Coordinates of C-alpha atoms and ligand atoms in Angstrom, one line a residue:
M1 CA 7.6 -1.6 -1.9
K2 CA 8.1 -1.6 2.0
Y3 CA 5.4 -0.3 4.4
H4 CA 6.6 1.4 7.5
S5 CA 4.6 2.0 10.5
T6 CA 3.7 5.7 11.6
R7 CA 5.0 4.7 15.0
G8 CA 8.4 3.8 13.5
V9 CA 8.8 0.6 15.9
A10 CA 7.6 -2.0 14.0
A11 CA 9.8 -3.5 11.3
P12 CA 8.8 -2.5 7.6
V13 CA 6.7 -5.1 5.8
G14 CA 5.5 -5.9 2.5
F15 CA 2.3 -5.2 0.8
G16 CA 0.6 -8.8 1.5
T17 CA 1.8 -8.6 5.2
A18 CA 0.5 -5.2 5.9
L19 CA -2.9 -6.1 4.5
H20 CA -2.8 -9.2 6.6
Q21 CA -1.9 -7.5 9.6
G22 CA -4.1 -4.2 9.4
L23 CA -2.7 -2.6 12.3
A24 CA 1.2 -2.6 12.7
P25 CA 2.5 -4.5 15.9
D26 CA 3.6 -1.1 17.4
G27 CA 0.0 0.1 17.2
G28 CA 1.0 2.4 14.1
L29 CA -0.4 2.6 10.6
Y30 CA 1.2 1.3 7.8
V31 CA 2.4 4.0 5.1
P32 CA 4.5 3.5 1.9
G33 CA 8.3 3.8 2.3
A34 CA 8.5 5.5 -1.2
W35 CA 6.3 7.0 -3.5
P36 CA 5.9 6.2 -7.3
A37 CA 6.5 9.5 -9.6
F38 CA 3.5 8.9 -12.4
T39 CA 2.6 11.4 -15.0
P40 CA -0.6 11.4 -16.6
A41 CA 1.2 9.9 -19.8
D42 CA 2.0 6.8 -17.8
F43 CA -1.9 6.1 -17.8
D44 CA -2.3 6.8 -21.7
A45 CA -4.8 4.3 -23.3
L46 CA -6.2 3.1 -20.0
E47 CA -9.8 4.0 -19.5
S48 CA -11.6 1.8 -17.2
L49 CA -11.3 2.0 -13.5
P50 CA -9.9 -1.5 -12.8
A51 CA -7.1 -0.8 -15.4
I52 CA -6.2 2.6 -14.1
G53 CA -6.4 1.2 -10.4
A54 CA -4.1 -1.9 -11.4
R55 CA -1.3 0.7 -12.9
L56 CA -1.8 2.8 -9.8
I57 CA -1.6 0.0 -7.5
A58 CA 1.3 -1.9 -9.2
P59 CA 4.3 0.0 -7.5
F60 CA 2.5 -0.2 -4.0
A61 CA 2.4 -4.0 -4.4
A62 CA 6.1 -4.2 -6.0
G63 CA 7.8 -7.3 -4.9
D64 CA 4.9 -8.9 -3.3
A65 CA 3.0 -12.2 -4.7
L66 CA -0.3 -10.2 -5.0
G67 CA 1.4 -7.7 -7.6
A68 CA 1.1 -10.1 -10.3
E69 CA -2.6 -10.3 -9.8
L70 CA -3.5 -6.9 -9.4
G71 CA -5.4 -6.9 -12.9
D72 CA -7.8 -9.7 -11.7
I73 CA -8.0 -8.2 -8.2
T74 CA -9.1 -4.8 -9.5
R75 CA -11.6 -6.2 -12.2
D76 CA -13.3 -8.1 -9.1
A77 CA -13.3 -5.3 -6.9
F78 CA -14.4 -2.5 -9.2
S79 CA -17.2 -4.4 -10.2
F80 CA -19.8 -1.5 -10.4
P81 CA -19.7 2.0 -12.0
V82 CA -18.0 5.0 -10.4
P83 CA -19.4 7.8 -12.7
V84 CA -18.5 11.5 -12.6
R85 CA -21.3 13.7 -13.5
P86 CA -21.2 17.4 -14.5
L87 CA -23.6 19.5 -12.1
D88 CA -23.1 22.8 -14.4
A89 CA -23.3 23.3 -18.0
D90 CA -19.3 23.7 -18.5
G91 CA -18.6 21.1 -16.2
R92 CA -16.4 23.0 -14.0
Y93 CA -18.5 21.8 -11.1
R94 CA -19.1 17.9 -11.1
V95 CA -20.0 15.0 -8.7
L96 CA -18.1 11.6 -8.3
E97 CA -20.6 9.0 -7.5
L98 CA -19.2 6.3 -5.2
F99 CA -22.4 4.8 -4.2
H100 CA -23.2 2.1 -6.9
G101 CA -22.1 -0.9 -5.2
P102 CA -23.7 -3.5 -3.2
T103 CA -24.5 -1.6 -0.1
A104 CA -24.8 1.6 -1.8
A105 CA -21.8 3.4 0.0
F106 CA -18.3 4.2 -0.9
K107 CA -17.1 1.5 1.7
D108 CA -18.0 -1.0 -0.8
V109 CA -14.8 -0.2 -3.0
G110 CA -12.3 -0.6 -0.1
A111 CA -14.1 -3.7 1.2
R112 CA -14.1 -5.4 -2.1
F113 CA -10.6 -4.8 -3.0
L114 CA -9.5 -6.1 0.4
A115 CA -11.7 -9.3 -0.1
A116 CA -10.4 -9.8 -3.3
C117 CA -6.8 -9.6 -2.0
F118 CA -7.5 -11.9 1.0
E119 CA -9.1 -14.5 -1.3
R120 CA -6.0 -14.7 -3.3
L121 CA -3.6 -14.7 -0.4
H122 CA -5.5 -17.7 1.1
Q123 CA -4.1 -21.2 -0.2
P124 CA -6.4 -24.2 -0.4
G125 CA -5.8 -26.5 2.9
D126 CA -4.9 -23.3 4.7
V127 CA -7.0 -22.9 7.9
P128 CA -10.1 -20.7 7.4
V129 CA -9.5 -16.9 7.9
N130 CA -12.3 -15.4 10.0
I131 CA -12.8 -11.6 9.6
L132 CA -14.0 -10.1 12.9
V133 CA -15.8 -6.9 12.5
A134 CA -17.4 -4.6 15.2
T135 CA -19.7 -2.2 13.5
S136 CA -22.0 0.5 14.4
G137 CA -23.5 0.6 11.1
D138 CA -22.1 0.8 7.6
T139 CA -18.8 -0.6 7.5
G140 CA -20.3 -4.3 8.4
G141 CA -22.6 -4.4 5.8
A142 CA -19.8 -3.4 3.2
V143 CA -17.4 -6.1 4.5
A144 CA -20.2 -8.8 4.6
A145 CA -21.2 -8.1 1.2
A146 CA -17.6 -8.0 0.0
F147 CA -16.6 -11.3 1.6
H148 CA -20.1 -13.1 1.3
R149 CA -19.4 -16.7 -0.4
R150 CA -15.7 -16.1 -0.8
P151 CA -13.8 -19.6 -0.4
G152 CA -11.7 -20.0 2.7
L153 CA -12.9 -17.1 4.4
E154 CA -15.5 -16.1 7.0
V155 CA -17.0 -13.1 8.3
T156 CA -18.3 -12.3 11.9
I157 CA -20.2 -9.4 12.4
L158 CA -20.8 -7.8 15.9
F159 CA -23.3 -5.0 16.2
P160 CA -24.8 -3.4 19.0
K161 CA -28.3 -4.7 19.4
G162 CA -31.2 -2.0 18.8
L163 CA -28.6 0.8 18.2
V164 CA -28.1 0.6 14.3
S165 CA -31.0 1.9 12.0
P166 CA -33.5 -0.8 10.6
T167 CA -31.8 -0.3 7.2
Q168 CA -28.4 -0.8 8.6
E169 CA -29.7 -3.9 10.5
R170 CA -31.2 -5.5 7.2
Q171 CA -27.9 -5.0 5.4
L172 CA -26.1 -6.5 8.4
T173 CA -27.9 -9.6 8.8
C174 CA -29.0 -10.5 5.1
W175 CA -26.1 -12.6 4.4
G176 CA -25.7 -16.1 5.5
D177 CA -23.5 -18.7 4.1
N178 CA -19.8 -17.6 5.3
V179 CA -21.3 -14.5 7.1
R180 CA -22.4 -14.8 10.8
S181 CA -24.2 -11.6 12.2
L182 CA -24.4 -11.3 15.9
S183 CA -26.7 -9.0 17.7
V184 CA -24.9 -8.0 21.0
R185 CA -26.7 -7.1 24.1
G186 CA -24.3 -4.0 24.6
T187 CA -22.9 -0.9 23.1
F188 CA -20.8 -0.4 20.1
D189 CA -17.7 0.0 22.3
E190 CA -18.4 -3.4 23.8
C191 CA -18.6 -4.9 20.4
Q192 CA -15.1 -3.3 19.7
R193 CA -13.9 -4.6 23.1
L194 CA -14.9 -8.0 22.5
V195 CA -13.2 -8.2 19.2
K196 CA -10.2 -7.0 20.6
Q197 CA -10.4 -9.5 23.4
A198 CA -11.0 -12.3 20.7
F199 CA -7.6 -11.1 19.2
V200 CA -5.5 -11.7 22.2
D201 CA -7.3 -15.0 23.4
P202 CA -5.4 -18.2 22.8
S203 CA -8.5 -20.5 22.4
M204 CA -10.2 -18.4 19.8
R205 CA -7.3 -18.1 17.7
S206 CA -6.7 -21.7 17.7
R207 CA -9.5 -22.9 15.7
C208 CA -9.2 -20.4 12.9
E209 CA -7.1 -17.5 11.8
L210 CA -8.6 -14.1 13.0
S211 CA -8.0 -10.9 11.0
S212 CA -9.8 -7.7 10.8
A213 CA -11.1 -5.3 8.0
N214 CA -11.3 -1.8 9.5
S215 CA -10.9 1.3 7.9
I216 CA -7.2 1.5 9.0
N217 CA -6.1 -1.4 6.8
L218 CA -4.0 -0.5 3.6
G219 CA -6.1 -2.7 1.8
R220 CA -9.1 -0.4 1.9
L221 CA -7.2 2.7 1.3
L222 CA -5.2 2.0 -1.8
P223 CA -8.2 1.0 -3.9
Q224 CA -9.8 4.6 -2.9
A225 CA -6.8 6.4 -4.5
A226 CA -7.9 4.6 -7.9
Y227 CA -11.0 6.3 -8.2
Y228 CA -9.4 9.9 -7.7
A229 CA -6.8 8.8 -10.2
A230 CA -9.5 8.0 -12.8
A231 CA -11.6 11.0 -12.3
S232 CA -8.6 13.5 -12.3
L233 CA -7.2 11.7 -15.4
E234 CA -10.4 12.2 -17.2
C235 CA -10.6 15.8 -16.4
Y236 CA -6.8 16.3 -17.6
R237 CA -7.4 14.5 -20.6
S238 CA -10.5 16.8 -21.8
H239 CA -9.2 20.1 -20.4
G240 CA -5.6 20.0 -19.6
E241 CA -6.4 21.1 -16.1
P242 CA -6.3 19.3 -12.6
L243 CA -9.1 18.5 -10.8
S244 CA -9.9 19.6 -7.2
F245 CA -11.9 17.5 -4.7
V246 CA -14.2 18.4 -1.7
M247 CA -14.9 15.2 0.2
P248 CA -16.8 14.2 3.2
A249 CA -14.5 13.4 6.1
G250 CA -14.6 11.3 9.2
N251 CA -11.9 9.0 9.7
L252 CA -9.8 10.5 7.0
G253 CA -9.5 7.5 4.9
N254 CA -11.0 8.9 1.8
A255 CA -8.8 12.1 2.5
V256 CA -5.7 10.2 2.7
A257 CA -6.1 8.2 -0.3
C258 CA -6.7 11.5 -2.5
L259 CA -3.4 12.8 -1.0
W260 CA -1.6 9.6 -1.7
A261 CA -2.9 9.7 -5.6
R262 CA -1.7 13.4 -5.6
R263 CA 1.6 12.6 -4.2
S264 CA 2.1 9.8 -6.7
G265 CA 1.8 12.5 -9.5
L266 CA -1.8 12.4 -10.5
P267 CA -3.3 15.6 -11.8
I268 CA -5.1 16.6 -8.6
G269 CA -5.4 20.2 -7.4
E270 CA -6.8 21.2 -4.0
I271 CA -8.1 18.9 -1.6
V272 CA -10.8 20.3 0.8
L273 CA -12.1 18.2 3.7
A274 CA -16.0 18.7 4.8
H275 CA -16.6 17.4 8.3
N276 CA -19.7 17.6 10.2
A277 CA -19.9 19.2 13.8
N278 CA -17.1 17.0 14.9
R279 CA -14.7 19.7 14.2
T280 CA -11.4 18.1 15.5
V281 CA -9.6 18.4 12.2
P282 CA -10.7 22.1 11.1
D283 CA -10.1 23.1 14.5
F284 CA -6.8 21.6 14.4
L285 CA -5.8 23.6 10.9
E286 CA -7.0 26.8 12.4
R287 CA -5.3 26.8 16.0
G288 CA -2.5 24.3 15.5
E289 CA -3.5 22.2 18.6
W290 CA -4.5 18.5 18.1
Q291 CA -7.3 18.0 20.4
P292 CA -9.2 14.7 19.8
R293 CA -12.4 14.7 21.7
P294 CA -15.5 12.4 22.1
S295 CA -17.7 12.1 19.1
I296 CA -20.9 13.7 18.9
A297 CA -24.0 12.5 17.1
T298 CA -25.0 14.3 13.7
L299 CA -27.1 13.5 10.7
A300 CA -23.8 12.5 8.7
S301 CA -23.4 9.7 11.3
A302 CA -20.7 7.8 9.3
M303 CA -18.5 10.7 10.1
D304 CA -19.0 11.0 13.6
V305 CA -15.3 10.7 14.6
G306 CA -13.7 12.8 17.2
D307 CA -10.3 11.3 16.8
P308 CA -9.7 10.4 13.3
S309 CA -7.3 7.6 13.0
N310 CA -5.8 8.4 9.8
M311 CA -4.4 11.7 11.0
E312 CA -1.5 9.6 11.6
R313 CA -1.1 9.0 8.0
L314 CA -1.8 12.6 7.3
R315 CA 0.9 14.0 9.6
S316 CA 3.4 11.1 8.5
L317 CA 3.0 12.7 4.8
H318 CA 3.2 16.3 6.1
P319 CA 5.1 16.5 9.4
H320 CA 4.8 20.1 9.7
L321 CA 1.7 22.3 10.5
A322 CA 2.5 24.7 7.6
D323 CA 2.7 21.9 5.2
I324 CA -0.5 20.3 6.4
R325 CA -2.1 23.7 5.9
Q326 CA -0.9 23.8 2.5
A327 CA -2.1 20.3 1.5
V328 CA -5.7 20.5 2.8
R329 CA -8.4 22.7 3.9
A330 CA -11.1 21.5 6.1
Y331 CA -14.5 22.9 7.1
S332 CA -17.0 22.2 9.6
I333 CA -20.9 22.0 8.6
D334 CA -23.4 21.5 11.2
D335 CA -26.9 19.7 10.9
D336 CA -28.8 22.9 10.1
A337 CA -26.4 23.6 7.3
I338 CA -26.7 19.8 6.2
R339 CA -30.5 20.2 6.0
A340 CA -30.3 23.5 4.2
R341 CA -27.9 22.3 1.5
I342 CA -30.1 19.0 0.7
R343 CA -33.0 21.4 0.1
A344 CA -31.3 24.0 -1.8
D345 CA -29.4 21.6 -4.1
F346 CA -32.6 19.6 -4.7
A347 CA -34.1 22.7 -5.7
T348 CA -31.2 24.2 -7.8
Y349 CA -29.7 20.9 -9.6
G350 CA -32.5 18.3 -8.9
E351 CA -29.7 16.3 -7.2
V352 CA -30.6 14.4 -4.0
W353 CA -27.7 14.4 -1.5
C354 CA -27.1 11.8 1.4
P355 CA -26.6 14.0 4.5
H356 CA -22.5 13.2 4.1
T357 CA -22.5 14.4 0.5
A358 CA -24.3 17.5 1.6
T359 CA -21.3 18.5 3.8
A360 CA -19.2 18.4 0.7
A361 CA -21.9 20.1 -1.3
E362 CA -22.2 22.7 1.3
A363 CA -18.3 23.3 1.7
Y364 CA -17.8 23.9 -1.9
T365 CA -20.2 27.0 -1.4
R366 CA -18.1 28.3 1.3
L367 CA -15.0 28.5 -1.3
S368 CA -14.6 32.1 -2.6
A369 CA -16.2 32.8 -5.9
A370 CA -12.7 33.4 -7.4
E371 CA -11.5 29.9 -6.1
R372 CA -14.4 28.3 -7.8
R373 CA -13.9 30.0 -11.0
Q374 CA -10.3 29.5 -11.2
R375 CA -10.5 25.7 -10.8
R376 CA -12.4 22.6 -11.9
W377 CA -14.1 20.9 -8.8
C378 CA -15.7 17.8 -8.0
I379 CA -17.4 16.9 -4.8
V380 CA -17.4 13.3 -3.7
S381 CA -20.8 11.7 -3.2
T382 CA -20.0 8.8 -0.6
A383 CA -23.6 7.2 -0.1
H384 CA -27.1 6.8 -1.8
P385 CA -29.6 9.1 -0.3
A386 CA -32.0 5.8 -0.1
K387 CA -29.9 4.8 2.9
F388 CA -31.0 8.0 4.8
A389 CA -34.4 8.2 3.4
E390 CA -35.9 9.1 6.8
I391 CA -33.5 12.4 6.9
V392 CA -33.9 13.2 3.3
E393 CA -37.1 12.8 2.4
P394 CA -39.1 15.3 4.5
L395 CA -36.4 17.8 3.2
I396 CA -37.1 17.3 -0.4
G397 CA -40.7 16.4 0.2
R398 CA -40.9 13.4 -2.0
P399 CA -39.7 9.8 -1.8
V400 CA -36.2 8.6 -2.9
D401 CA -36.0 5.8 -5.3
V402 CA -34.3 2.8 -3.8
P403 CA -31.4 1.5 -6.0
A404 CA -31.7 -2.2 -7.1
A405 CA -28.9 -3.6 -5.3
L406 CA -30.3 -2.1 -2.0
A407 CA -34.0 -3.5 -2.9
E408 CA -32.3 -6.9 -3.5
L409 CA -30.7 -7.0 -0.2
F410 CA -33.8 -5.8 1.6
R411 CA -35.6 -8.8 0.0
R412 CA -33.2 -11.4 1.7
E413 CA -34.2 -13.5 4.5
S414 CA -32.6 -12.3 7.7
H415 CA -30.0 -14.4 9.8
C416 CA -29.0 -13.2 13.1
V417 CA -28.0 -14.6 16.5
E418 CA -28.5 -12.5 19.6
I419 CA -25.5 -12.9 22.2
D420 CA -24.4 -11.3 25.6
A421 CA -21.4 -9.0 25.5
S422 CA -19.0 -11.6 26.9
L423 CA -16.0 -13.7 25.2
P424 CA -17.6 -17.2 26.1
A425 CA -20.7 -16.0 24.4
L426 CA -18.9 -15.0 21.4
R427 CA -16.8 -18.2 21.4
V428 CA -19.9 -20.3 21.6
A429 CA -21.6 -18.3 18.7
M430 CA -18.5 -18.7 16.7
E431 CA -18.5 -22.5 17.2
A432 CA -22.1 -23.1 16.2
Ligands
PLP1 C1 -17.1 6.2 6.3 C2 -18.0 7.1 5.5 C3 -17.5 8.6 5.3 C4 -16.1 9.1 6.0 O1 -15.1 8.5 5.3 P1 -13.6 8.5 5.9 O2 -12.9 7.6 4.9 O3 -13.9 7.7 7.2 O4 -13.1 9.9 6.2 C5 -18.2 9.3 4.6 N1 -19.4 9.2 4.1 C6 -19.9 7.9 4.3 C7 -21.2 7.6 3.5 C8 -19.3 6.9 5.2 O5 -19.8 5.7 5.2

């Protein structure tokens, strides 16, 4: 399998190279040059997520050294349960829970798969690889957790001092060992600028190899297709019907993963995107004009994206507006509707949603009654509500239980160095 850049200038590369590069050299995103044509029967006798994931990803890694290790990689990456639970009596409405990993959000899935691949790409005697991540909150914690104590790999996290929530800060600084957490006196944009400067600075690159783990990396996207495969196969085996998904959407990584799974032949019906008040995608589908804009702050903060990077992948899969409109639908859910949905579904189902998951639960209610009856639906739950206790608890009027994994992180000692937002300061911190 070769991966092509969405911008069409960079030469096609294999799986391992695409993973290692992250972004293509022409600034585009890597997309598969061909699609597998699976049928549900190709997964017969495969039950577990690691087994289904390895089968699904095999053609995407064909011809690459990592291909032979996919079984190990998916067992290493999918080390926590990813359950689908029914929300109604006949199971026509379900929830896919992606938050049982080390940092209680779905980004653990992609980050762990990428880390497992990097560990295997690294040979003893190679210079260490340092993964540089600028984070405004969630991603950095998942990447740190995934790479923590992996041999030959180091992580440097840059976050804006005082601009992440106390819970997020604890998740970014509780690691130590091969993870370096830098609290940068500056904004998130300055953290990102520093990372970009480090990548092109020869003195930074001479000591160790720098790499990235940002959300456009193919190695974070493909494993996400695995849980859509597993959930849809389970539905197909039990009912002979495809499963339709409603998912919280920001940068569209989770959405593209689902589209890729459907394109590869998995029994997936409709795909509905639930955006927060950042309306770029819903407006595009409605008006046909792509108008990226600055992001606005919402309760579902991990989705505050005004210019979703994976749109390039979506448009490469469906180049014409009419095709995109056929492939996905999108709703924009504002903060008031998020709050109301958290209250309502706690009252109706006893379920406590995080603000991101609540956008999907709300978008589901905006489907017509006929649509809801005709298909089997699954909303995607992307984070545990305990990560957003200060928003959720006043709405439901009771405390949210903290999952064991998060509680364990909160008990750890904090390691963090404060630096100025400058390249020399970053260099000094990385040599310490
Ligand atoms: C990142 C994130 C999202 C958005 O996912 P995309 O793949 O960027 O669309 C949704 N919910 C949570 C909790 C997230 O961390």
